[in-house]
Amino acid sequence: MTRANRGGVLVALGLAPVLGAAESPMSYLRTFGPAGDPATELGWGLGIVSILVMVVITVLVVAAIAKRRSPASSARELTVQRDEGGLSWIYIGVGVSTAVLIACAVWTMFTVAAVAMPAHAEDMTIRVTASQWWWNVRYENDDASQVFDAPNEIHIPVGRPVRVELSSTDVIHSWWIPQLAGKMDVIPGQTNVTWLQADKAGVYRGQCGEYCGAQHAHMAMYVVADPPRDYAAWAERQRAAASPGLQAALLRGQQTFVNNCGACHAVRGTAAGGILGPDLTHLKSRQTIAAGLLPNTPGNLSAWIANAQALKPGTRMPTMALSGSDLSAIVAYLDTLN
Amino acid sequence: MAAVLSGNDALRVPVIARPADDTSIEPRLDRIWETRKGLLGALSSVDHKTIGKRYLVTAFVFLLIGGLEAALMRAQLARPNQTLLSPEQYNQLFTMHGVTMIFLYALPVLSGFSNFLWPLMLGSRDMAFPRLNALSYWLFLFAGIFLYVSFPIGRAPDAGWFNYVPYSSLAYNPGINIDVYALGMVLLGLSTTVGSTNFVVTLIRTRAPGMSINRVPILVWGTLTASVGNLFAVPAVSLAFLMLWMDRRFGSHFFDVSGGGQPLLWQHLFWMFGHPWVYAIVLPAMGIVSDGLPTFCRRPLVGYTAVALATVTTMVLGFGVWVHHMFATGLPPISLSFFSAASFIIVIPSAVAVFAWIATMWTGRPQFTTPFLFFAGFVIVFVIGGVSGFMTAAVPVDTQLTDTYFVVAHLHYVLIGINVLPVAGGIHYWFPKFTGRLMNEKLGKWSFWIMFIGFNVGFFPMHIAGLLGMPRRIYTYPSGLGWDTVNMVITLGAYLFAFGVLLFAINVWRSLRHGERAGPNPWDAPSLEWATASPPPAYNFAVIPTVASRYPLWEDRLTGHEGRSSTGEGMLLDNGRETIGTSALDAVPDVILRMPGDSFAPLLLSLALAISFVGMLIHSWWLFGIAIACSTVAAVAWLWPEARLGQTMDIARGSR
Amino acid sequence: MSPMERAAAALAVASVLALAACDHSRGGSTVGPPVQASNAPEAIISLPLGDIAGATPNAASVPNPYGNSPEAAQQGQALFVKMNCAGCHGYGAKGGMGPNLTDTYWRYGGTPVLIFKSIYEGRPQGMPAWNPSLPPEEIWKLVAYIESLGGAYQASQTQAAMQGDRVGDNVAPEVQRTLSASPSASGPQANGHGASTDSAQARPDAGGAVPTGAKP
């Protein structure tokens, strides 16, 4: 961690009780990677300058009133005889402000360069496709057989830069993992490119940062930074299709799933090959469902399938008219998709 | 009334008179200028004072409606996962809150002040184009109604006040919601353009003799700058909305990706307008403070020239920063750096104004009246809004801050702080001039403190919510992200602020009926409007004043210049409705301007135009055609040449 | 305040009160679920195709629960593209491998209920059954989109549609071509829907000429 970052951490920790930073997974007062750290330092610097300016001006105004306030009765008198005086306030004030502004502008330009690209070229690329209201992530690879899709919960190896290519299937969204980097809008018709790097293992929450419709509030994603070996193991598992051997009881669930859900969802290794909704091949490996809306438990999954519109009104997943036994069969089947 | 006008009447030498010596002058001028009583008079009046008061009242009603929308939103956001409002309801509310406050309140309220005060401050009898003035008000009212009729039918715009495509295009928003917004904004743009033109020409042509350009009040500089800016900026947004309407209803592809269009084009066009617009809605308000604060500090404004130039510089620079609303869109870093640098530089003229106000307080003797409290509180809030803007000027920091509650905090600090607080102070200050009565000081101070404290308690924590990662435009949020407490505090503070606004409204209401009666100059203020009665007569000035300095009513106490302004003796100009036209920079009188009387044409033209827009909205082309035909008739009736309005006449023609 | 100002204030306040009283769950981009979609399928699915001697059962006259909501039609269009209906029926639903959905010829019936059944149950010669992949609400949105194209019948015309009471309607294109010489076979104007069968635009599987160019 750089010195400035450590200083920033100390200040942040000091203010943590006030700001509740400890339990704020979306707070960017402290970031964890080179894609965001220079900007965080700059932000703290500008913030401190801002607070100082606020304090100075407030003191000046309050002191002016306190010291110079006139007694009630002097309605007809003017305090000056000539229309002049006081210009030195403007010269000094504007002079100091200009110097500070130029310094901050220069610092900003250096920071723009620092966060624009990683220090060495990325060796991993993910292609993020945003839709209303979820994130599809394709893990690119030069070998086409190694490419796989894993929506909403993104895994990256710790300490390595990852290139992120952003595209949208419908409206403008914005890719934002506050504790790793600033936002980059996802605009239909063009591919914006940004990068991510997590220097500390952990789970980082993100959320769509551009109003995109009714459920903009519920379009979250998680970036999980794993140590490189864990990442490799995760990727290997994700690449695999759903395991074929299933008990007889679950086969009915699989068939019901393919009939009712296969038009929109895919489970590699079965006949379900829909591309409209998230890939469910490894549904159980994710911590949340519905783009970060609910923890991934059988109860929540059941509630979501039975009546998605009640939980996320307007979502593109329709309310499925399923009988109780069909629903529990599907949920039991989904429970096997590790 | 004078006899038949002769052909060279406009070129005659005006009579110089002293009203104190001739008591028949004022009743005669009254008869010439007064609007007839009753409904017909109200509908046909072109008196700038009436129009100004209408603007103020209508804008205030929109402020209250926008406030109600905000109150509903804050109730929904007070706690996590609430279901008081559905997502669609919330989206319509936040969109209309923005539209109402920014378009239907912020500029019109300042137009109201300027309309009422400009001719009085400038020593003139009316604005340059009185009927155009009426037109701008009626168009504003009808555009506001047009936009609001969408609410009861459940079709209010819901894509945010900046209405980004593709979400606002037909594929994602098939109802008429966005069409209402697009057409309503074009109609409102007509009002703004017409009003801006009026202000610019009034400033250039109808000042009192001797009021050179460096003697006009800063409010005039502010509104002039805003008007010139609007003339350049409003066409961009009207074009953008027309293009969007065509994309939605006529199958064009300006913004439609599948047809080769560009979503970013919308953002550029919108913000090319949007950024100058936000300066247009604060510069006149800063002018209100620059004119009001000196009165209560008992000294002229420090650095008048610097402040006037800073006003103009801010507006000019304001045309070069629009991309700072688009820092996250993936534009090349080098172009973003240019706009970032410009956004830092634009802080400098604002710093000039802030230090001028502080210097005025330090070198003067502040009087603790309610208007002064609003103006002094404004300086503090202005700076807080300014520094949060300074933080967002840095591109990499802005990519974290943008679209979070930090920006919501910033925009409310600059809009409430720089527009609402000066407006409230300005109403207290000029209330005697508008109505002849003073507002209640005690209730005024209570309303100030509750508004000020409530505003800061409500909106300062939004900076913190933003830094904790809360995005904007979300109808709810989950618990466990650290946003719960701060949102509750914001809601409570916002309601406290609303209570303060309510107290202010009560003060206005009661003072209208029971306020202490005021003389012409209850605050001993320096500018020309305080030389008239409270409220002024229909003709403003019995004789046109002559001006010799910036502070005509303080000349007896300020030394350092020879001239003496005069309000007791001057040009009479009573051959019908007349005022004097002067040169642009030095205000040398050069022609007598004939002013039109009351007319129904502005109302009828506005009504016909508004109905034509309804026809466009519902695709009823016969309604559209009939309304356009009526508009043409109204316009022709308006523009029909009248002999008595002829400015230059062939002298050889003689009398009619 | 002058009377004008009072009136303006009253109007504004009334609008605000009206907003509290009215339904805001629709509009813009979201479409609420229709009220009786859940119990429509059983009654509808049990309907036989074709006419029933005597009175038409009530279920056959059920209109689309989404009415003519533009949001439902827009979402239906999105589904039409995404579920690849366009792959057979063409991007403007003008037909290709599957029939033209914008004309007034409906082999299996053109009322909302009958279009619903065709999508729900599938039909011979290639129309897949979309139940259970698409729940009833989504199918109704597709029906809303097809209705917006102008060729469908009103729900109230069920009787007439089944019994062919309107002159010129319900003529298969391949039959239309054989009648094209006679004056009675001029393009049908089905209650102002506007879309008329073009006798030159034959269906490929009827053995006629493939349409040479797309109609605008």
Coordinates of C-alpha atoms in Angstrom, one line a residue, chain A residues 171, chain B residues 158-160 162-174 178-179 181 244 248 255 266:
Chain A
V171 CA -30.3 0.9 -22.8
Chain B
D158 CA -40.3 8.8 -16.3
A159 CA -36.9 8.7 -17.8
G160 CA -35.3 11.3 -15.6
F162 CA -32.2 14.5 -18.7
N163 CA -34.1 11.8 -20.5
Y164 CA -31.2 9.7 -21.8
V165 CA -31.8 7.6 -24.9
P166 CA -32.2 4.7 -25.5
Y167 CA -34.3 4.4 -22.4
S168 CA -36.5 7.3 -23.5
S169 CA -36.9 6.0 -27.0
L170 CA -40.0 4.2 -28.2
A171 CA -38.7 0.7 -27.8
Y172 CA -38.3 1.1 -24.0
N173 CA -40.9 3.8 -23.4
P174 CA -43.8 3.2 -25.7
I178 CA -41.8 11.0 -23.2
D179 CA -43.8 12.7 -26.0
Y181 CA -42.0 15.8 -22.1
L244 CA -36.4 12.5 -30.2
R248 CA -40.3 8.0 -31.5
F255 CA -30.6 8.3 -31.7
W266 CA -28.5 13.0 -27.2

